[in-house]
PDB file of C-alpha atoms in Angstrom:
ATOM      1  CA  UNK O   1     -21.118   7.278  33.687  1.00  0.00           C
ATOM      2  CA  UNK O   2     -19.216   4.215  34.743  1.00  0.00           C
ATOM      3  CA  UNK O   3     -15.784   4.010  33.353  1.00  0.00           C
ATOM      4  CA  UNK O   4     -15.623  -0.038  31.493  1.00  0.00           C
ATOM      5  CA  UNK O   5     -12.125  -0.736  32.945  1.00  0.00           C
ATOM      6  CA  UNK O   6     -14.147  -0.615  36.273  1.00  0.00           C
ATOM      7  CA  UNK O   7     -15.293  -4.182  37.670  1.00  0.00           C
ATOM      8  CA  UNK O   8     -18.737  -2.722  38.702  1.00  0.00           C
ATOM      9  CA  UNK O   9     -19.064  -1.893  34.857  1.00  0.00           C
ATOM     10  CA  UNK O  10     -19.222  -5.837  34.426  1.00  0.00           C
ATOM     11  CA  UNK O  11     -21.157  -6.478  36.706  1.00  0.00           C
ATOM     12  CA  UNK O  12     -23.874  -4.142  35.663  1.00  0.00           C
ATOM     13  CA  UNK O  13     -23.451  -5.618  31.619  1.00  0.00           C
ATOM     14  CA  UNK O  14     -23.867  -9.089  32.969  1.00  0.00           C
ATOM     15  CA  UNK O  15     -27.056  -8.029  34.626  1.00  0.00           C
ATOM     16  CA  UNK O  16     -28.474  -6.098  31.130  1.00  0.00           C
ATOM     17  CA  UNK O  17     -31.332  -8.073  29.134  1.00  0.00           C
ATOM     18  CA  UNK O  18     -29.342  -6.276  26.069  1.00  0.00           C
ATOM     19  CA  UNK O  19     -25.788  -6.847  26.739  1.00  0.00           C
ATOM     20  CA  UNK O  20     -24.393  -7.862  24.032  1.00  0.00           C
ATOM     21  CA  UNK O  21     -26.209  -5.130  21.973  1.00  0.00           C
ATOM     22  CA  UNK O  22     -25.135  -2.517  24.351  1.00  0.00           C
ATOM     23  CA  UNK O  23     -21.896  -3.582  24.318  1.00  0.00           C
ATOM     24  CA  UNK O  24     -21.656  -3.938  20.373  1.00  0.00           C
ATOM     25  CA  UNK O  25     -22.776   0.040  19.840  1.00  0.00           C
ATOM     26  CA  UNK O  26     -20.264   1.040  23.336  1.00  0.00           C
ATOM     27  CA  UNK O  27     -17.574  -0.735  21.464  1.00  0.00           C
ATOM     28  CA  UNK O  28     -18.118   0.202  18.853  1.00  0.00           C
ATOM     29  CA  UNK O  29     -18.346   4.020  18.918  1.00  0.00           C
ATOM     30  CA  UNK O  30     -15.120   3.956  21.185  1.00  0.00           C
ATOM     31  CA  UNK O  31     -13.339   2.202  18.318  1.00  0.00           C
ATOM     32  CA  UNK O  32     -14.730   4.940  15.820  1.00  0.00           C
ATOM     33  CA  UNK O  33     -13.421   7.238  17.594  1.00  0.00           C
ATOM     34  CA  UNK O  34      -9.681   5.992  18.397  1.00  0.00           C
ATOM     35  CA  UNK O  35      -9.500   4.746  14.830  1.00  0.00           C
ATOM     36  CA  UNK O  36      -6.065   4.525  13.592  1.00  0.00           C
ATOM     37  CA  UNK O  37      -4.171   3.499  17.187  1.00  0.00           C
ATOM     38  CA  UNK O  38      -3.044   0.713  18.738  1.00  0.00           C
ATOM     39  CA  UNK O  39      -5.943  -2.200  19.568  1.00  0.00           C
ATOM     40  CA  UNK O  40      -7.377  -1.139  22.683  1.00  0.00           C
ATOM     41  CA  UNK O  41      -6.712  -4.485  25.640  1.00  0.00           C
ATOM     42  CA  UNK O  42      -9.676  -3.544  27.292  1.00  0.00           C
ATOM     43  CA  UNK O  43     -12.081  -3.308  24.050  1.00  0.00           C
ATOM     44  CA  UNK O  44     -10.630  -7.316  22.796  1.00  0.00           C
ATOM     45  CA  UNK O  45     -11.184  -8.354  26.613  1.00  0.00           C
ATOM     46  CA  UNK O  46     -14.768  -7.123  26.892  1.00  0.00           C
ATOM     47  CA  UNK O  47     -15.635  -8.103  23.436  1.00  0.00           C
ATOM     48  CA  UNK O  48     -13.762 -11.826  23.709  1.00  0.00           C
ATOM     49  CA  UNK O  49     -16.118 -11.928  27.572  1.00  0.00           C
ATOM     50  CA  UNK O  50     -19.431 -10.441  26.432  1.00  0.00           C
ATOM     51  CA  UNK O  51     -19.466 -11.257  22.569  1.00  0.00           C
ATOM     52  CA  UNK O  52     -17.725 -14.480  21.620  1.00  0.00           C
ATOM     53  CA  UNK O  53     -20.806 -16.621  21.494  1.00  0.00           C
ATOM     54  CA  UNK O  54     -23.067 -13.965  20.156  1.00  0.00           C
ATOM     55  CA  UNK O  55     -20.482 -13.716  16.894  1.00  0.00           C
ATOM     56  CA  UNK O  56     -19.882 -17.311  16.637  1.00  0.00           C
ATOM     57  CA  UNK O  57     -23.905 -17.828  15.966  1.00  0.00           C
ATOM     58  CA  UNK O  58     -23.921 -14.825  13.951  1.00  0.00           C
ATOM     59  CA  UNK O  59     -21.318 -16.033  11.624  1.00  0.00           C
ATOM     60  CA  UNK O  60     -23.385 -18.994  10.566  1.00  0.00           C
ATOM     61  CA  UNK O  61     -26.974 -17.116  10.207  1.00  0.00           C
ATOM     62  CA  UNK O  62     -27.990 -17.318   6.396  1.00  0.00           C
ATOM     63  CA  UNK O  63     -28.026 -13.568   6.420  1.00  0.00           C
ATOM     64  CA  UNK O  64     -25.008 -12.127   4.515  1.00  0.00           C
ATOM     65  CA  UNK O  65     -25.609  -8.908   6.049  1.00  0.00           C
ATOM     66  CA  UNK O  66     -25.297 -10.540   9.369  1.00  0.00           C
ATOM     67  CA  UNK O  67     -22.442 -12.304   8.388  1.00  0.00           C
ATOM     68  CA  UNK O  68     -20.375  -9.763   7.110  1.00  0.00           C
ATOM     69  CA  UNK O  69     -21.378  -6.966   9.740  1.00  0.00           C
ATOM     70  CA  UNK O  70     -20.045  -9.883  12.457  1.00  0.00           C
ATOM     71  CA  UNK O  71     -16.568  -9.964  10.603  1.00  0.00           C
ATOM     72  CA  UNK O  72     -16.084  -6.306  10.929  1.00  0.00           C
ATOM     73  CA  UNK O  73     -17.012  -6.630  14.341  1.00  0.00           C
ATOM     74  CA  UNK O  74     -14.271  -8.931  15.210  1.00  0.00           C
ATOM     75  CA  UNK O  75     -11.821  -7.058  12.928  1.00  0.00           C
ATOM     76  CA  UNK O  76     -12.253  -4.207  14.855  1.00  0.00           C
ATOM     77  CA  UNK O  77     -12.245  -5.530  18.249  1.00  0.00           C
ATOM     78  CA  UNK O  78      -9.471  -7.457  17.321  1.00  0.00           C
ATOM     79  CA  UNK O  79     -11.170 -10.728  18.874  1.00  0.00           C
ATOM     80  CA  UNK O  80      -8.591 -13.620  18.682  1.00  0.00           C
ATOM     81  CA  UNK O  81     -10.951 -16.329  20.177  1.00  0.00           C
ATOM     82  CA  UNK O  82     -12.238 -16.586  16.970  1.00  0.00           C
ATOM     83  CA  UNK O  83      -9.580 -17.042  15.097  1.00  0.00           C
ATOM     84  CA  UNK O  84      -9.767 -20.394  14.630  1.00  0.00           C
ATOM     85  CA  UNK O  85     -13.428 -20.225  13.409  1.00  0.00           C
ATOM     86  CA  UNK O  86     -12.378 -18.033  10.512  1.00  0.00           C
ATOM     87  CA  UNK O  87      -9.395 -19.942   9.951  1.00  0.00           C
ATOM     88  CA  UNK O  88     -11.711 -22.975   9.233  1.00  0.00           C
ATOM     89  CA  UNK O  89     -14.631 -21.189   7.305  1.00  0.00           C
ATOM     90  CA  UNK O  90     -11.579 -19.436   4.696  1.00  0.00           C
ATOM     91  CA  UNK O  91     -10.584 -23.236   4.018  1.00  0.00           C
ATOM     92  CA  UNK O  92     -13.911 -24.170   3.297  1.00  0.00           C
ATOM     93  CA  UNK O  93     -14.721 -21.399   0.835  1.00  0.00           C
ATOM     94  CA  UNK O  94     -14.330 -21.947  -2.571  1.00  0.00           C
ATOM     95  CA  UNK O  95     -15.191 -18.141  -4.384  1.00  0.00           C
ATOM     96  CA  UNK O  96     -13.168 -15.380  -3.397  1.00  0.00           C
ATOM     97  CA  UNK O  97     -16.175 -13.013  -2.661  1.00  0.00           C
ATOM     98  CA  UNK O  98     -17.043 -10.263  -0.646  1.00  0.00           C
ATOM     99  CA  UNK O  99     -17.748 -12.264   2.008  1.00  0.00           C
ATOM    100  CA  UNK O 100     -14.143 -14.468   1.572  1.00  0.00           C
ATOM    101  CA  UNK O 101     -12.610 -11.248   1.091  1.00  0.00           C
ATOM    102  CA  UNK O 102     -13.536  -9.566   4.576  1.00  0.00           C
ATOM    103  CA  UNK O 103     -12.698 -13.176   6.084  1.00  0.00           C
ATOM    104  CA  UNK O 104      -9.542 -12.364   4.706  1.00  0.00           C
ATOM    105  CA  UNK O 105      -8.556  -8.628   5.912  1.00  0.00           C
ATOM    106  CA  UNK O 106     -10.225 -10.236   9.496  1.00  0.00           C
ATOM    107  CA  UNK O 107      -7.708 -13.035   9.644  1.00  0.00           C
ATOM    108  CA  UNK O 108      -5.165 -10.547   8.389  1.00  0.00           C
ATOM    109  CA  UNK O 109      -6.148  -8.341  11.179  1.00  0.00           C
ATOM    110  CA  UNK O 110      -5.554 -10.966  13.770  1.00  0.00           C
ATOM    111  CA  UNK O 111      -2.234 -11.340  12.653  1.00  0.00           C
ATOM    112  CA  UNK O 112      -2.812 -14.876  11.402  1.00  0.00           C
ATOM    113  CA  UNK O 113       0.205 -15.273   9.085  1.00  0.00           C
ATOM    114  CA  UNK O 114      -0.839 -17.805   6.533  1.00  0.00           C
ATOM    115  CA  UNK O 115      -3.530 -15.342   5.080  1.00  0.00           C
ATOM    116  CA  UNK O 116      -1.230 -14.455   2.465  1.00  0.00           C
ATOM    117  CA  UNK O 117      -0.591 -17.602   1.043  1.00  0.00           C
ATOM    118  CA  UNK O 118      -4.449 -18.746   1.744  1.00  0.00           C
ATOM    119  CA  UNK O 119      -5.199 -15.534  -0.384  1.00  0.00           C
ATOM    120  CA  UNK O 120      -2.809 -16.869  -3.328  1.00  0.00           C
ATOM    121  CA  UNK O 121      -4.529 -19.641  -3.778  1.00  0.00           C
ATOM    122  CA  UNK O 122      -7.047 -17.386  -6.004  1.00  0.00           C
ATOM    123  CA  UNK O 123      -5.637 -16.479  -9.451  1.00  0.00           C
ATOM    124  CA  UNK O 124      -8.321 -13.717  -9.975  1.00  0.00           C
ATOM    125  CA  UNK O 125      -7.235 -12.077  -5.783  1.00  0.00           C
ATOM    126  CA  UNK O 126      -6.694  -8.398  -6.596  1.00  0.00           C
ATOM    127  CA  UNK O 127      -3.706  -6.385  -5.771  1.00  0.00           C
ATOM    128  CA  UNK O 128      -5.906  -4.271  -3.609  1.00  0.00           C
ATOM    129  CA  UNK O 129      -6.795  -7.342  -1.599  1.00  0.00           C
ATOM    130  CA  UNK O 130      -2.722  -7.908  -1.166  1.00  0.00           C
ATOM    131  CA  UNK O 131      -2.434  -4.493  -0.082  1.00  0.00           C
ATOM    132  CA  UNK O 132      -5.279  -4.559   2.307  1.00  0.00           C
ATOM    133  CA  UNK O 133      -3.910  -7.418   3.984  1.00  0.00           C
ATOM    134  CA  UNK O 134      -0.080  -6.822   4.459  1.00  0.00           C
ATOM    135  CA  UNK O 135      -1.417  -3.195   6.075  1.00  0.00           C
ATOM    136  CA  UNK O 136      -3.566  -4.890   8.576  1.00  0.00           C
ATOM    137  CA  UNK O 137      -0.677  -7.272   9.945  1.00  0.00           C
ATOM    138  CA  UNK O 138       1.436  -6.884  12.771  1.00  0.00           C
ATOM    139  CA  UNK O 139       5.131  -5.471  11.750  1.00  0.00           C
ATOM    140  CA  UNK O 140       7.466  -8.699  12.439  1.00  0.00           C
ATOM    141  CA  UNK O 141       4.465 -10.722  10.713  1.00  0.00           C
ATOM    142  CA  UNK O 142       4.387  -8.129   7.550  1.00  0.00           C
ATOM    143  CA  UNK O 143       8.065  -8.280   7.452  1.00  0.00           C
ATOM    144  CA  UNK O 144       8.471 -12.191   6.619  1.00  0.00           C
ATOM    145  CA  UNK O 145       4.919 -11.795   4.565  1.00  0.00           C
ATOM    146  CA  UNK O 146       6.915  -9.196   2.575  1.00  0.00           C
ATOM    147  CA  UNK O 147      10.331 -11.035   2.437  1.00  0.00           C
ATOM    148  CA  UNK O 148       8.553 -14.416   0.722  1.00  0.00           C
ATOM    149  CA  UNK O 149       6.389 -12.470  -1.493  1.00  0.00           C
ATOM    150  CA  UNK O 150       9.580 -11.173  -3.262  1.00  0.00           C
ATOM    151  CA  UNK O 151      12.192 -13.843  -2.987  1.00  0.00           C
ATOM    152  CA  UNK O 152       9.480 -16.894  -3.809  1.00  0.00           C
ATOM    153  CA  UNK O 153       9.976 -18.272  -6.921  1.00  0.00           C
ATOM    154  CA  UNK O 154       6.342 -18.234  -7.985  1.00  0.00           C
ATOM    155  CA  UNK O 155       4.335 -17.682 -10.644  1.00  0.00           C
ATOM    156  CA  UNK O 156       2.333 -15.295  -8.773  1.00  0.00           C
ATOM    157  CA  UNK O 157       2.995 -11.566  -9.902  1.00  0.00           C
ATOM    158  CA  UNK O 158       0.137 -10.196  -8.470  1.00  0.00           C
ATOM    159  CA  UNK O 159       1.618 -11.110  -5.351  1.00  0.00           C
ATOM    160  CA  UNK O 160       4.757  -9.321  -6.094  1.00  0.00           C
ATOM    161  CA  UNK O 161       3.944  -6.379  -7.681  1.00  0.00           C
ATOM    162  CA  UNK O 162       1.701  -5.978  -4.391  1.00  0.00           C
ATOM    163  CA  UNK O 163       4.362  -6.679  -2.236  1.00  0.00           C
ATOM    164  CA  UNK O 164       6.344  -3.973  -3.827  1.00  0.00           C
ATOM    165  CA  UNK O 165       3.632  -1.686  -4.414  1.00  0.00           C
ATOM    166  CA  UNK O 166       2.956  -1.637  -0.466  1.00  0.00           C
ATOM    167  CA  UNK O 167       6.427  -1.232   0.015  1.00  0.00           C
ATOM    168  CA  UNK O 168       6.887   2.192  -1.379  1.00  0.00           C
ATOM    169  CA  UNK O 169       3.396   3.117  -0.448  1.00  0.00           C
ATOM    170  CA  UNK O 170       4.164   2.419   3.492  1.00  0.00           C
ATOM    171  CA  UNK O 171       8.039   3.797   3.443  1.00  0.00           C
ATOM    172  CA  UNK O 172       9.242   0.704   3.891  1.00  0.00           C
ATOM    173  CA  UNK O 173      12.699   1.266   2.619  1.00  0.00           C
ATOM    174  CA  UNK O 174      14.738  -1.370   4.429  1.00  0.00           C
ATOM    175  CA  UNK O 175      12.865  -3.440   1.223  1.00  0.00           C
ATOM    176  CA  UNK O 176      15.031  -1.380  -0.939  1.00  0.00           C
ATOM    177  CA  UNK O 177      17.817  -4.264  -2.214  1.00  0.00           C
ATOM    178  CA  UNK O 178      15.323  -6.544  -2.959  1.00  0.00           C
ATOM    179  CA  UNK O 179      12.889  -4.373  -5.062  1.00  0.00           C
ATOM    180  CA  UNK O 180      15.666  -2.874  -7.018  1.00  0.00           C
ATOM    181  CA  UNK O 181      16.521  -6.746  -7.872  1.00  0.00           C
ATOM    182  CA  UNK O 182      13.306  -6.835  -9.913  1.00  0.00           C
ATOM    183  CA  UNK O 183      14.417  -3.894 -12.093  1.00  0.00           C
ATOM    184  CA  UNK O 184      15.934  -6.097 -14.253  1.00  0.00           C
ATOM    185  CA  UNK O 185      12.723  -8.451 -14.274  1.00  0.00           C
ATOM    186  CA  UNK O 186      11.594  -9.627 -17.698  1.00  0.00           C
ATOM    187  CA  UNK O 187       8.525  -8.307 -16.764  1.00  0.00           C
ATOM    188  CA  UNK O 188       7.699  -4.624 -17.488  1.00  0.00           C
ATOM    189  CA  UNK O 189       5.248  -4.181 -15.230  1.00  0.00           C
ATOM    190  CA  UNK O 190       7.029  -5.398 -11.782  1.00  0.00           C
ATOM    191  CA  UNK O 191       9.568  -3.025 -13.495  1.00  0.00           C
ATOM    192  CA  UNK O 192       7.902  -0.203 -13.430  1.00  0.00           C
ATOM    193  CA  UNK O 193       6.126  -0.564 -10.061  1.00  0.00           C
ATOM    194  CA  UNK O 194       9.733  -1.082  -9.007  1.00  0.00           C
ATOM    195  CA  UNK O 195      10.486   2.190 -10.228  1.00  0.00           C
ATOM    196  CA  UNK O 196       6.904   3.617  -8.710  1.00  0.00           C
ATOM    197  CA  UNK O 197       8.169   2.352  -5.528  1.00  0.00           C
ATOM    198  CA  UNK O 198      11.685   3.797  -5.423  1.00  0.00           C
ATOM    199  CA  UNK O 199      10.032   7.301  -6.354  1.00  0.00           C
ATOM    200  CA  UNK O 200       7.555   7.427  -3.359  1.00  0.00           C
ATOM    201  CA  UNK O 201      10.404   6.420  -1.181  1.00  0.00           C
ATOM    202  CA  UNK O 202      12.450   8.883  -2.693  1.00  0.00           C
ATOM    203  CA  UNK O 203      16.060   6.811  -2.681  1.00  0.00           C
ATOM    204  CA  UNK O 204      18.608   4.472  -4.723  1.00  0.00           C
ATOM    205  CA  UNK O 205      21.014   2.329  -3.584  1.00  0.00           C
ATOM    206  CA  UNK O 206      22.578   2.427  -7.228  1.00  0.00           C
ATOM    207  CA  UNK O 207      21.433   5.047  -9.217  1.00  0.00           C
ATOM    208  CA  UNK O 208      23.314   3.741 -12.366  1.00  0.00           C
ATOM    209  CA  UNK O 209      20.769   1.477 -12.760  1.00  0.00           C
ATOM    210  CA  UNK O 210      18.464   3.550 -13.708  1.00  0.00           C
ATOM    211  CA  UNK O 211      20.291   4.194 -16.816  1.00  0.00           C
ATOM    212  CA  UNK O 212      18.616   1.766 -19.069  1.00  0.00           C
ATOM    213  CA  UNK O 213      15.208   2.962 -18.445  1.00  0.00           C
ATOM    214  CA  UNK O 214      16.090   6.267 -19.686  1.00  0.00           C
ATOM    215  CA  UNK O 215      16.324   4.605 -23.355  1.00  0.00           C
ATOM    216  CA  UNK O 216      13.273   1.799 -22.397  1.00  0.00           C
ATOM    217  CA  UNK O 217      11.178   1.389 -25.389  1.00  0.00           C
ATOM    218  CA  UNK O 218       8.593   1.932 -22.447  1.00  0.00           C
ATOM    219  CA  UNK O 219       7.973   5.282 -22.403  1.00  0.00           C
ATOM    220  CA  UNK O 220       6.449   4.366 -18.772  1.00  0.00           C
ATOM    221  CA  UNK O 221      10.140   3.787 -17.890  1.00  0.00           C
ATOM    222  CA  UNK O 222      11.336   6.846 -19.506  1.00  0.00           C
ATOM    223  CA  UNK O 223       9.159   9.169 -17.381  1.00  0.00           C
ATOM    224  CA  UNK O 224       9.799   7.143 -14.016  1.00  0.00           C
ATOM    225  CA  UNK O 225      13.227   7.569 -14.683  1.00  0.00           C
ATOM    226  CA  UNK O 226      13.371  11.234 -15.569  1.00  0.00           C
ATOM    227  CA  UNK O 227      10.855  11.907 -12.346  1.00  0.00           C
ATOM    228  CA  UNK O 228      13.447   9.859  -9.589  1.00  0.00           C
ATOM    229  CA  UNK O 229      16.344  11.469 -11.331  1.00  0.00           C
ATOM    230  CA  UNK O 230      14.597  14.628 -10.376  1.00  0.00           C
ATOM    231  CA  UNK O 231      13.484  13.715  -7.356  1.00  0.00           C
ATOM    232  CA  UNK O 232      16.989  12.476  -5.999  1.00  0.00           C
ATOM    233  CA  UNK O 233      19.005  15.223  -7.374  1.00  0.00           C
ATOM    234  CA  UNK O 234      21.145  12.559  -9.320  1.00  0.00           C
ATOM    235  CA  UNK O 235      23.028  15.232 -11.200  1.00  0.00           C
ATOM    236  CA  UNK O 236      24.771  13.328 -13.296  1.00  0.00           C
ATOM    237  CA  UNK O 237      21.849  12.566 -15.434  1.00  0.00           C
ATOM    238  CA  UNK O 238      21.047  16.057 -16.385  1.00  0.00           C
ATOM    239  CA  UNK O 239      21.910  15.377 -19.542  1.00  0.00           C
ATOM    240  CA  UNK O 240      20.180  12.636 -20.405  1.00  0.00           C
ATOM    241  CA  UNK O 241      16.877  14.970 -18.620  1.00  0.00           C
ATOM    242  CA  UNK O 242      17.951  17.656 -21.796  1.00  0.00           C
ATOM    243  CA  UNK O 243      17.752  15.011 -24.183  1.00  0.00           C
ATOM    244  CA  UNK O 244      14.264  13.515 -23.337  1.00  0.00           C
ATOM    245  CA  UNK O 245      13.080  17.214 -23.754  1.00  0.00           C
ATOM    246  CA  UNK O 246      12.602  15.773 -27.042  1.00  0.00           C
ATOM    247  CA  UNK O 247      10.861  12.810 -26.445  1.00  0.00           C
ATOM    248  CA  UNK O 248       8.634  11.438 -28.494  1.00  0.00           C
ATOM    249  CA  UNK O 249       5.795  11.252 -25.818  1.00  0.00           C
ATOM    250  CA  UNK O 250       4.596  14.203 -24.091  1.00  0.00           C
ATOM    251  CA  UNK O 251       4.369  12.905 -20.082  1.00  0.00           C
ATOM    252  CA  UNK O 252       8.412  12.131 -20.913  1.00  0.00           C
ATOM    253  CA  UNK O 253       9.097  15.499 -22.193  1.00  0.00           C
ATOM    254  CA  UNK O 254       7.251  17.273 -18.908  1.00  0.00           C
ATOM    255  CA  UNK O 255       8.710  14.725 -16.206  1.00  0.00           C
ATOM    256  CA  UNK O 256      12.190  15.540 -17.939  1.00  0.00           C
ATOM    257  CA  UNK O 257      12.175  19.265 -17.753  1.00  0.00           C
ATOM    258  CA  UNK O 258      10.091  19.115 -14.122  1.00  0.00           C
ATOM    259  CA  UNK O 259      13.464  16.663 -12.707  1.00  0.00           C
ATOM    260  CA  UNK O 260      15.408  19.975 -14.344  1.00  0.00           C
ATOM    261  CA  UNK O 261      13.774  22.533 -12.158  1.00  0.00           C
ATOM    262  CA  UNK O 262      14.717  19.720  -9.166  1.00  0.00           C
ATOM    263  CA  UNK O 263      18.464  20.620  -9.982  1.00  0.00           C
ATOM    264  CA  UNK O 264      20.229  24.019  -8.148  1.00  0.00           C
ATOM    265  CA  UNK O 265      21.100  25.127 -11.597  1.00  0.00           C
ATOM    266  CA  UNK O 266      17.530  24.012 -13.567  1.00  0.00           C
ATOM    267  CA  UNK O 267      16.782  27.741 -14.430  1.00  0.00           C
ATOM    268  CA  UNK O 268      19.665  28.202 -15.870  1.00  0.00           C
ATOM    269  CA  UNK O 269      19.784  24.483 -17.670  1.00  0.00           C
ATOM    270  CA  UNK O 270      15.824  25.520 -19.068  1.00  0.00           C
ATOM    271  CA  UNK O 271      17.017  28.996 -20.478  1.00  0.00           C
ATOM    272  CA  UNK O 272      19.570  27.403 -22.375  1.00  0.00           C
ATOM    273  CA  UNK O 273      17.771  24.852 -23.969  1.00  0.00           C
ATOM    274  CA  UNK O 274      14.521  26.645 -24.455  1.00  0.00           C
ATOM    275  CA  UNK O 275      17.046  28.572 -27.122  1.00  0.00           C
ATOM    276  CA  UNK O 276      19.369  25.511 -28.225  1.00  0.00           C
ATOM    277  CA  UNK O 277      17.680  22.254 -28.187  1.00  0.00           C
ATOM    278  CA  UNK O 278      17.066  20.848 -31.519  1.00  0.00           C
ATOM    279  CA  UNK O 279      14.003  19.758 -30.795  1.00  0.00           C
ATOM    280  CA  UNK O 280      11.186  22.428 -31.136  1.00  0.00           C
ATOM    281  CA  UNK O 281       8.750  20.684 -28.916  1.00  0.00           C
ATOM    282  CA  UNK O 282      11.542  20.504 -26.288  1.00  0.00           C
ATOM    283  CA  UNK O 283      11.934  24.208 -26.697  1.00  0.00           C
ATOM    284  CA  UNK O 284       8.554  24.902 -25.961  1.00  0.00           C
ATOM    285  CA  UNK O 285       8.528  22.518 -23.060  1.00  0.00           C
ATOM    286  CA  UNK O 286      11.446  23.804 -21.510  1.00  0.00           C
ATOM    287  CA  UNK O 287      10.635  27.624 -22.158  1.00  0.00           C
ATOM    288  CA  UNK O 288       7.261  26.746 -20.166  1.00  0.00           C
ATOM    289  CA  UNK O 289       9.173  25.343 -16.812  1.00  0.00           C
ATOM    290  CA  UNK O 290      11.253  28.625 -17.507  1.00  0.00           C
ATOM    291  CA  UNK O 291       8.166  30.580 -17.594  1.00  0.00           C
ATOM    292  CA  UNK O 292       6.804  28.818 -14.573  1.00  0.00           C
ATOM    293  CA  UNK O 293       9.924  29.247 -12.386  1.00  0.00           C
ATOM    294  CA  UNK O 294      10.134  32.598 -13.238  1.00  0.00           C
ATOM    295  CA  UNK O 295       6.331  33.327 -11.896  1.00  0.00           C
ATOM    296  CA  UNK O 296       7.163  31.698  -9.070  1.00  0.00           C
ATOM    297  CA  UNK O 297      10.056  33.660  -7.656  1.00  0.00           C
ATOM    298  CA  UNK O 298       7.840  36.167  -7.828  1.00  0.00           C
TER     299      UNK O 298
END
């Protein structure tokens, strides 16, 4: 088998009736395979050699199929000669689509770093779309992407809340002192994606302010709060974890007495209020996490 990173491999694909098509299902398998790691040099040289004008005719057949089979081609080729193609089709489209929408993630792909603002020009773009994007971008280009989603001050929030949803969804916790900025947002969603976000990366810069949200009229709030004050070990909120035993809303009650058993002492903390809380639906609650982390020390 000849290895492609060999010259006489060339030489024998410029010679095939079926080039391009060989090529396309060669690539394409070896991409399958190494899914996941860094773009291959060799597959974006042969593909930019062997398949540049083959995609650029494809892209304007009136076959979606075509179409959008040729866009996650490039995409995974990573084929920056046509960059400027897609650039110019995305500002000529007028419906964000499926088809627009894989234009998109391509351009994202390529590291083309107006995508995100090309993508906000759609009102109805979905957070998932955000998402999709700022994964597919190069690091130093998903950093500024990132840093003007959240300090803009635009009317977008689905921008936002999918800046800071990727945020704690990638680990990205150099983001932290802005996203805790929008925890006193007037908006209770960002809010509580904030608080999403701070739980999946699993720290606080300030953990006092996460006192309000124990006493949100958003019961949301109340459970993120009682889950990251569990998950941190924040100790000093153990009591305010006792008291929303006795929540009104049962997802608050069990997030409470789960960020007990987080705690060195929460057996202890459970016992005791399984017998003295006031509340008798925090009794129950708490004698069940007692039950619980008695079974499991067995």
């Amino acid at each position: 088998m000849l290895d492609p990173s060999d010259e006489k491999f060339s030489q024998e694909l410029r010679s095939s009736s079926y080039k391009e098509v060989v090529l396309e299902h060669l690539l394409n398998g070896y991409v399958s395979v190494t899914k996941g790691s860094s773009t291959s040099p060799l597959v974006a040289k042969l593909s930019e050699d062997f398949l540049t004008e083959r995609y650029t005719k494809q892209l304007e057949r009136k076959s979606w199929a075509i179409r959008m089979n040729t866009l996650y081609f490039i995409e995974d080729f990573h084929m920056q000669s046509l960059s400027p193609l897609l650039k110019e089709k995305l500002h000529k489209s007028v419906r964000l689509d499926q088809e627009t929408q894989q234009l998109i993630r391509t351009l994202a792909s390529l590291n083309e770093s107006e995508t995100v603002s090309a993508l906000a020009k759609y009102p109805d773009a979905p957070v998932r779309l955000y998402i999709d994007v700022f994964k597919r971008m190069e690091l130093s280009t998903q950093e500024r992407a990132l840093h003007a989603a959240l300090q803009a001050d635009h009317a977008n929030k689905t921008l936002k809340y999918a800046a800071i949803s990727y945020i704690g969804m990638a680990g990205l916790t150099a983001f932290l002192p802005l996203i805790e900025k929008e925890l006193n947002s007037q908006d209770s969603e960002i809010r509580i994606q904030v608080l999403k976000s701070i739980l999946r990366l699993q720290y606080i810069t300030t953990p006092s302010s996460l006192m309000p949200f124990f006493h949100s009229t958003s019961w949301q709030e109340r459970m993120f709060a009682s889950r990251i004050a569990g998950r941190l070990q924040l100790s000093r909120f153990k009591e305010i974890l006792g008291e929303l035993l006795g929540d009104s809303i049962w997802w608050v009650r069990y997030s409470s007495a789960e960020a007990l058993t987080q705690f060195s002492d929460g057996d202890i903390l459970l016992t005791h209020l399984a017998i003295n809380h006031p509340d008798r639906f925090a009794r129950d609650m708490a004698a069940q996490w007692e039950t619980f982390l008695l079974g499991s020390e067995t």
